[in-house]
Amino acid sequence: MGNVKLSSMGKRVRKIDGVELVTGRAKFAGDMKFPGMLYGYARRAGVPAGIIKKRDVRTALKIPEVAMVLLAEDIPGPNIIGILPPFDQPLLAAEEIRYEGESIALVVAKTKTAAKEGALAIEVEIDPLEPILEPDEALKKGARKIHPAGNITYSKKLIKGDIDKGFKEAELVVENTYHTSFQEHAYLEPEAVCAVPCGDGRVTVYASCQSPFHLRGHIAANLSVPASRVRVVQAYTGGSFGGKDDVAAEIGSLAAVASVKLGLPVMIAHEREESIKGSNLRHASRIHYKTGARRDGTIVACKIEIILDGGAYSSESPFVTMKSLIHAAGPYRIPNILVECTSVYTNKTYCGAFRGFGVPQVTFASESQMDELASRLKMDPLKLRRKNALKPGDATATGQVFERSVGLLQTIDKIEERRKSSDLPRDREDDRWLYGRGFSCMLQGISNGAEGIDVVGASVQVSQDGSVLLGVGLTDMGQGSRTVFAQVAAEVLGVTVDRVTVRQVDTDSVHDSGPTVASRSTTVGGMAVFKAAAEVKKSLQKMASLMFKAGEEQVSFKNNFASLKQDDSARIPLREVAAAAYWSGFPLMNLAFSRAPDADFDHETHQGDIYIAYNFGTHMMDIRIDRFTGRVQVLQHIASHDLGRVINLTGVEGQVEGGSLIGFGFAHMEKIESEGGSITNANFADYAVPTVKDRIPTETICVEDYNPTGAFGAKGIGEPPVAGAASAFANAVAAATGVRFTKLPITKEDILKAGGKHGRYSH
Amino acid sequence: MHLEFICNGKKVSVDVPADMRALDLIRDVMGLTGTKEGCARGECGACTIIVNGKAVNSCLMYAVKLKGKEVFTIEGLSEESGKLHPLQEAFLEEGAVQCGFCTPGMIMSAKALLDRNPRPNEEEIEEAISGNICRCTGYAKIVKAVTRAGLGNNHG
Ligand code: FES
Ligand code: FES
């Protein structure tokens, strides 16, 4: 499979659903319209903690356009959402309020305006409780319990080697505490769903979402009907980055319940403020990091304590906890590691999945440590990383050994070349500008790993005209996975990409493939497509061999033709082969599964084989800082990643550029501000999402170290750039200013403040 | 209130409530859902349309203000034959589209720019799309796409 001649692979391919998007024809959930459609709007708590005393809906029902109000007791099922056990989140709160964005009632009306008016008209009385806003308060002995089981969501350890022995061997210890802030996904499309009763006892929900099968499960449970009565169709989804999971389950369930009760379609489309306050954020973190090394730079021990502020509900906190544990020690060969990670409940907006999934936070800490260690050792920061970098055959933090596709050193080599060829213009340093260059190395596990079973189903159908229809159970939220899947099928079947159509996910017609997370689409999903296409190809091969009267092994497929290997001019159009295969009764459809090997893993120590591969990366960022204003300009940013094999170069660059800017925003600009448990900047004027003027000149370098577990050797690239860019930025700031900032974001104001009262740094 | 205006080259004649936003008229009444709503506060640019040659946020504009104007939405860009506008081609070619939710607004802002300044430089492009947020692409490919579309303009 590695040696096949590749046609569209690695090249620049236009997004296969691009025309719909540039013409505005693509239908997002909020664009849909059905006869009789009503709109839902939720009444939210507005206070971070309290006990509900009264919910009086009479005034709301008096508004003529209002059709119904849903309260917790109107939900037929268990009134619960949440991705994972302990399933601690009510769909509609009836008793306790745990964060300000909590929904208490859903008003359904003929117009959006009336629904909103109705929601505000509901009389709600809440006995306020003193909100618990910091993890330390939540962890205090005797603290009020936010959930019956206490304030710890999830707490685990990773234990490798002997930490005490490790530190005894250390000749030098670097110890620091780091903090990172909450981050909002800020996908441009706020969450939206539209539920349509079908008249056959079923309900269809069109949704802007990340994981349609999760959604189906939640909706069926809350409706108290079998899952087979619910169909979820993913609409075009305007970005997700991890964020449209719990919240999609929330509004999907509410819309479905209302639509089934009323027998009419119901749409719920969030406003931006709801999207920020009422859906998950990236966990804020505090990371205490102790690194022990020998004088020659060999790292011998790492002890790391991580506290994640998970907000009011568990969401994906348990998995983020795991991922933080596993990645905290960085992409290095370290014999003795102890990591403790605890996710804590507070009375704030809940935290869950966000591109990177705990890795950006811990990578910021580990890469800051590396630079601090390098400066203590008076060693070049890249040399220190190289010395400790994981190589094939080394054990990762979990003790997993990869013999192949560990391309970290190659990514360092690439950066080294670029460092040599481009001097940072330090000599231009003057009264105004400070210059700095920062490096970072990182790794990001690919696949669900020990977080759960990792199965993806894909169906490939070849029609009589030789065109290909593909269904995969993973969603495209803009990251371009449909194009990648099309390329894989095209490659196997020897058709051009324009002959391939990839359906949006419809739970009726593809296999439950779990969530679209963990940079697994290309790797695990691509493999399922590969297998299904290869099965269908067998029929075509058999048919073509009969038509050519030649052995099957003589037949090859290219450019929509079957041809003979020894004589390329003997060709039959694929459509003729496909039609003949159909009339001969050869199967032209196949459903295949790709299943990542089960993780072999000890959940107490987090030791074992967890992921099917890691993406490795090294970043370099050059910046200059205006001493007088603190303004930062990124002069150069190079992101070098080992992604196994490039399938679509344009897609890869898009992921690296977009992911890097999210990382830059996380490191420099974005911060959720709150007061007394209320978010005060829930809009784009006050929450600083990078604009075109803030963009950074990211350049992508692809290292292709063939990954045997991915289709054509590929590994995912969706998440890794976030951590790489954020950490390189922090190190560049430290290099420029001589000050180690231990908190993200490092804003312009922070930089200015740290420069002393004249706004000047001297070093 | 009654109003008439030209939308994508065609005459429109409608009655709208005085407090209706232009965005709702376009999306809900006229069914042109290519124009998106991302914030409703003039902060994201997803709702950008062109009114008398200027890119505006339709979420901040009353529908009645369209009276007598010439309006373009994303639907008016490609020809009826299906032939794409050079900006649309350039967005596809450069990979300037990921989720595509920002794309219609982004393209309309860029079109308003190219219409008055056929070969803009990078700074002018930045300025023109600085009110359009894109969370997916990191912007570099968008700037390249607009530049490419501009270079195709020979009359500049
Ligand atoms: S919706 Fe109009 S600017 Fe955001
Ligand atoms: S492509 Fe998704 S917001 Fe721009």
Tab-separated table of C-alpha atoms in Angstrom, chain A residues 474-718:
chain	number	residue	atom	x	y	z
A	474	LEU	CA	-17.015	11.209	10.891
A	475	THR	CA	-17.960	14.819	10.373
A	476	ASP	CA	-16.408	17.571	8.320
A	477	MET	CA	-16.728	20.785	10.258
A	478	GLY	CA	-14.628	22.686	7.802
A	479	GLN	CA	-11.342	20.896	8.360
A	480	GLY	CA	-11.565	19.227	4.970
A	481	SER	CA	-11.923	15.572	5.882
A	482	ARG	CA	-14.468	14.965	3.123
A	483	THR	CA	-11.853	15.967	0.593
A	484	VAL	CA	-9.282	13.684	2.204
A	485	PHE	CA	-11.732	10.758	2.154
A	486	ALA	CA	-12.539	11.448	-1.489
A	487	GLN	CA	-8.860	11.436	-2.327
A	488	VAL	CA	-8.296	8.127	-0.590
A	489	ALA	CA	-11.207	6.474	-2.435
A	490	ALA	CA	-10.165	8.041	-5.733
A	491	GLU	CA	-6.669	6.737	-5.246
A	492	VAL	CA	-7.745	3.186	-4.548
A	493	LEU	CA	-10.329	3.038	-7.350
A	494	GLY	CA	-8.319	4.895	-9.935
A	495	VAL	CA	-10.912	7.588	-10.473
A	496	THR	CA	-10.477	11.344	-10.495
A	497	VAL	CA	-11.533	13.182	-7.353
A	498	ASP	CA	-14.355	14.967	-9.147
A	499	ARG	CA	-16.052	11.594	-9.670
A	500	VAL	CA	-16.339	11.113	-5.905
A	501	THR	CA	-19.141	12.474	-3.754
A	502	VAL	CA	-18.926	12.371	0.022
A	503	ARG	CA	-22.205	12.594	1.898
A	504	GLN	CA	-22.613	14.577	5.058
A	505	VAL	CA	-23.067	12.246	7.979
A	506	ASP	CA	-26.556	10.840	8.322
A	507	THR	CA	-26.986	8.449	11.226
A	508	ASP	CA	-29.445	6.419	9.148
A	509	SER	CA	-26.904	5.483	6.566
A	510	VAL	CA	-23.478	5.175	8.098
A	511	HIS	CA	-22.107	3.136	10.928
A	512	ASP	CA	-21.721	4.723	14.343
A	513	SER	CA	-18.153	5.911	14.227
A	514	GLY	CA	-17.955	7.677	17.537
A	515	PRO	CA	-16.936	11.284	17.885
A	516	THR	CA	-14.911	13.239	15.360
A	517	VAL	CA	-12.079	14.067	17.704
A	518	ALA	CA	-8.440	13.434	18.441
A	519	SER	CA	-7.122	14.218	14.963
A	520	ARG	CA	-8.385	10.797	13.945
A	521	SER	CA	-10.344	11.487	10.750
A	522	THR	CA	-7.482	11.171	8.314
A	523	THR	CA	-5.841	8.313	10.144
A	524	VAL	CA	-8.618	6.011	11.322
A	525	GLY	CA	-11.357	7.295	8.991
A	526	GLY	CA	-9.064	7.259	5.974
A	527	MET	CA	-8.235	3.648	6.714
A	528	ALA	CA	-11.918	2.650	6.709
A	529	VAL	CA	-12.419	4.322	3.339
A	530	PHE	CA	-9.330	2.580	2.042
A	531	LYS	CA	-10.657	-0.811	3.063
A	532	ALA	CA	-14.156	-0.311	1.694
A	533	ALA	CA	-12.815	1.012	-1.604
A	534	ALA	CA	-10.397	-1.890	-1.870
A	535	GLU	CA	-13.291	-4.355	-1.523
A	536	VAL	CA	-15.313	-2.707	-4.274
A	537	LYS	CA	-12.214	-2.608	-6.399
A	538	LYS	CA	-12.077	-6.406	-6.254
A	539	SER	CA	-15.393	-6.613	-8.148
A	540	LEU	CA	-14.201	-4.113	-10.718
A	541	GLN	CA	-10.979	-5.976	-11.103
A	542	LYS	CA	-12.734	-9.262	-11.611
A	543	MET	CA	-15.035	-7.721	-14.206
A	544	ALA	CA	-12.269	-5.936	-16.056
A	545	SER	CA	-10.207	-9.107	-16.190
A	546	LEU	CA	-13.139	-10.905	-17.819
A	547	MET	CA	-13.550	-8.077	-20.288
A	548	PHE	CA	-9.851	-7.968	-21.111
A	549	LYS	CA	-9.607	-11.752	-20.979
A	550	ALA	CA	-6.524	-11.286	-18.886
A	551	GLY	CA	-5.546	-12.149	-15.348
A	552	GLU	CA	-6.888	-9.927	-12.568
A	553	GLU	CA	-3.384	-8.990	-11.577
A	554	GLN	CA	-2.911	-7.563	-15.067
A	555	VAL	CA	-5.601	-4.953	-14.564
A	556	SER	CA	-5.033	-1.520	-13.134
A	557	PHE	CA	-7.264	1.512	-12.694
A	558	LYS	CA	-6.300	5.058	-13.452
A	559	ASN	CA	-8.063	8.252	-14.503
A	560	ASN	CA	-11.497	6.635	-14.748
A	561	PHE	CA	-10.228	3.817	-16.975
A	562	ALA	CA	-9.325	0.203	-16.474
A	563	SER	CA	-6.203	-0.667	-18.373
A	564	LEU	CA	-3.766	-3.485	-18.829
A	565	LYS	CA	-0.521	-3.146	-16.988
A	566	GLN	CA	1.644	-4.309	-19.850
A	567	ASP	CA	-0.201	-2.269	-22.445
A	568	ASP	CA	-1.539	1.057	-21.268
A	569	SER	CA	-3.342	1.663	-24.546
A	570	ALA	CA	-5.698	-1.229	-23.887
A	571	ARG	CA	-8.282	0.642	-21.834
A	572	ILE	CA	-11.933	0.385	-20.988
A	573	PRO	CA	-13.784	3.309	-19.406
A	574	LEU	CA	-14.558	2.572	-15.791
A	575	ARG	CA	-18.235	3.258	-16.366
A	576	GLU	CA	-18.362	0.317	-18.782
A	577	VAL	CA	-16.615	-1.916	-16.282
A	578	ALA	CA	-18.942	-0.746	-13.515
A	579	ALA	CA	-22.053	-1.264	-15.609
A	580	ALA	CA	-20.909	-4.717	-16.652
A	581	ALA	CA	-20.093	-5.574	-13.044
A	582	TYR	CA	-23.551	-4.497	-12.010
A	583	TRP	CA	-25.219	-6.637	-14.699
A	584	SER	CA	-23.008	-9.561	-13.765
A	585	GLY	CA	-24.130	-9.285	-10.180
A	586	PHE	CA	-20.794	-8.310	-8.659
A	587	PRO	CA	-21.206	-6.247	-5.500
A	588	LEU	CA	-20.385	-2.603	-6.006
A	589	MET	CA	-20.911	-1.464	-2.474
A	590	ASN	CA	-19.029	-2.200	0.674
A	591	LEU	CA	-19.157	-1.191	4.293
A	592	ALA	CA	-15.811	-1.495	5.988
A	593	PHE	CA	-14.501	-0.761	9.414
A	594	SER	CA	-11.250	0.502	10.599
A	595	ARG	CA	-10.537	-0.318	14.147
A	596	ALA	CA	-7.570	1.012	15.988
A	597	PRO	CA	-5.954	-1.710	18.070
A	598	ASP	CA	-7.360	-1.789	21.566
A	599	ALA	CA	-5.284	0.251	23.887
A	600	ASP	CA	-3.378	-1.905	26.322
A	601	PHE	CA	-3.351	0.363	29.206
A	602	ASP	CA	-3.219	0.619	32.974
A	603	HIS	CA	-5.611	3.364	34.013
A	604	GLU	CA	-4.053	3.738	37.438
A	605	THR	CA	-0.543	4.514	36.249
A	606	HIS	CA	-1.313	5.503	32.668
A	607	GLN	CA	1.302	3.117	31.433
A	608	GLY	CA	0.888	1.149	28.256
A	609	ASP	CA	0.115	1.405	24.578
A	610	ILE	CA	-2.408	4.115	24.139
A	611	TYR	CA	-2.407	5.784	20.722
A	612	ILE	CA	-1.922	4.377	17.252
A	613	ALA	CA	0.516	7.152	16.447
A	614	TYR	CA	1.715	10.569	17.497
A	615	ASN	CA	2.050	13.672	15.416
A	616	PHE	CA	5.366	15.343	16.289
A	617	GLY	CA	6.237	18.953	15.667
A	618	THR	CA	8.817	21.655	16.097
A	619	HIS	CA	8.001	25.330	15.749
A	620	MET	CA	10.128	28.424	15.507
A	621	MET	CA	8.727	31.893	15.950
A	622	ASP	CA	10.511	35.219	15.494
A	623	ILE	CA	8.910	38.265	16.998
A	624	ARG	CA	9.631	41.851	17.738
A	625	ILE	CA	8.141	43.822	20.563
A	626	ASP	CA	7.577	47.525	20.730
A	627	ARG	CA	9.141	48.578	24.042
A	628	PHE	CA	6.762	51.483	24.391
A	629	THR	CA	3.461	49.822	23.691
A	630	GLY	CA	4.124	46.128	24.247
A	631	ARG	CA	2.810	45.450	20.773
A	632	VAL	CA	4.084	42.214	19.294
A	633	GLN	CA	4.741	41.545	15.644
A	634	VAL	CA	5.389	38.040	14.448
A	635	LEU	CA	8.080	38.241	11.792
A	636	GLN	CA	8.374	34.582	10.983
A	637	HIS	CA	6.661	31.413	12.130
A	638	ILE	CA	7.716	28.033	10.897
A	639	ALA	CA	5.743	24.962	11.831
A	640	SER	CA	7.378	21.690	11.031
A	641	HIS	CA	5.252	18.597	11.624
A	642	ASP	CA	5.694	14.898	11.083
A	643	LEU	CA	2.317	13.969	9.651
A	644	GLY	CA	3.244	10.646	8.164
A	645	ARG	CA	2.148	11.389	4.669
A	646	VAL	CA	0.594	14.432	3.079
A	647	ILE	CA	-2.705	13.668	1.386
A	648	ASN	CA	-3.896	17.172	0.515
A	649	LEU	CA	-1.195	19.820	0.794
A	650	THR	CA	-3.618	22.728	0.711
A	651	GLY	CA	-5.652	21.088	3.456
A	652	VAL	CA	-2.569	20.503	5.584
A	653	GLU	CA	-1.442	24.110	5.278
A	654	GLY	CA	-4.944	25.260	6.099
A	655	GLN	CA	-4.941	23.180	9.277
A	656	VAL	CA	-1.499	24.379	10.297
A	657	GLU	CA	-2.185	28.038	9.566
A	658	GLY	CA	-5.599	28.050	11.209
A	659	GLY	CA	-4.505	25.978	14.198
A	660	SER	CA	-1.464	28.157	14.719
A	661	LEU	CA	-3.560	31.306	14.837
A	662	ILE	CA	-5.836	29.728	17.437
A	663	GLY	CA	-2.663	28.908	19.376
A	664	PHE	CA	-1.431	32.452	18.977
A	665	GLY	CA	-4.769	33.806	20.173
A	666	PHE	CA	-4.587	31.490	23.186
A	667	ALA	CA	-1.049	32.647	23.971
A	668	HIS	CA	-1.387	36.345	23.308
A	669	MET	CA	-4.894	37.704	22.936
A	670	GLU	CA	-7.807	35.659	24.149
A	671	LYS	CA	-9.083	35.706	27.664
A	672	ILE	CA	-12.488	35.080	29.150
A	673	GLU	CA	-13.132	37.909	31.625
A	674	SER	CA	-15.576	37.356	34.398
A	675	GLU	CA	-16.925	38.967	37.481
A	676	GLY	CA	-18.556	37.052	40.288
A	677	GLY	CA	-19.068	34.060	38.036
A	678	SER	CA	-20.500	36.021	35.115
A	679	ILE	CA	-18.643	36.291	31.850
A	680	THR	CA	-18.338	39.976	31.042
A	681	ASN	CA	-16.924	39.772	27.528
A	682	ALA	CA	-19.296	37.381	25.782
A	683	ASN	CA	-19.095	39.117	22.420
A	684	PHE	CA	-16.545	39.676	19.674
A	685	ALA	CA	-15.956	43.311	20.564
A	686	ASP	CA	-14.575	42.454	23.988
A	687	TYR	CA	-13.293	38.926	23.475
A	688	ALA	CA	-10.368	39.340	21.120
A	689	VAL	CA	-10.546	36.747	18.361
A	690	PRO	CA	-7.610	37.394	16.006
A	691	THR	CA	-8.570	39.354	12.884
A	692	VAL	CA	-6.711	39.526	9.597
A	693	LYS	CA	-4.528	42.220	11.122
A	694	ASP	CA	-3.427	39.851	13.861
A	695	ARG	CA	-2.574	37.016	11.503
A	696	ILE	CA	0.836	35.439	11.696
A	697	PRO	CA	3.032	34.439	8.752
A	698	THR	CA	2.923	30.711	9.315
A	699	GLU	CA	4.948	28.551	6.997
A	700	THR	CA	4.293	24.818	6.982
A	701	ILE	CA	7.030	22.242	6.634
A	702	CYS	CA	5.870	18.662	6.238
A	703	VAL	CA	7.990	15.799	7.426
A	704	GLU	CA	6.664	12.530	6.066
A	705	ASP	CA	7.669	9.661	8.257
A	706	TYR	CA	5.358	6.898	7.028
A	707	ASN	CA	2.789	5.805	9.583
A	708	PRO	CA	1.810	2.152	9.131
A	709	THR	CA	-1.509	2.659	10.945
A	710	GLY	CA	-2.948	5.345	8.656
A	711	ALA	CA	-4.302	5.337	5.121
A	712	PHE	CA	-1.324	5.809	2.787
A	713	GLY	CA	0.798	6.413	5.869
A	714	ALA	CA	-0.950	9.586	7.013
A	715	LYS	CA	-1.356	10.978	10.520
A	716	GLY	CA	-3.771	13.726	11.560
A	717	ILE	CA	-2.741	17.356	11.744
A	718	GLY	CA	-5.860	19.108	13.070
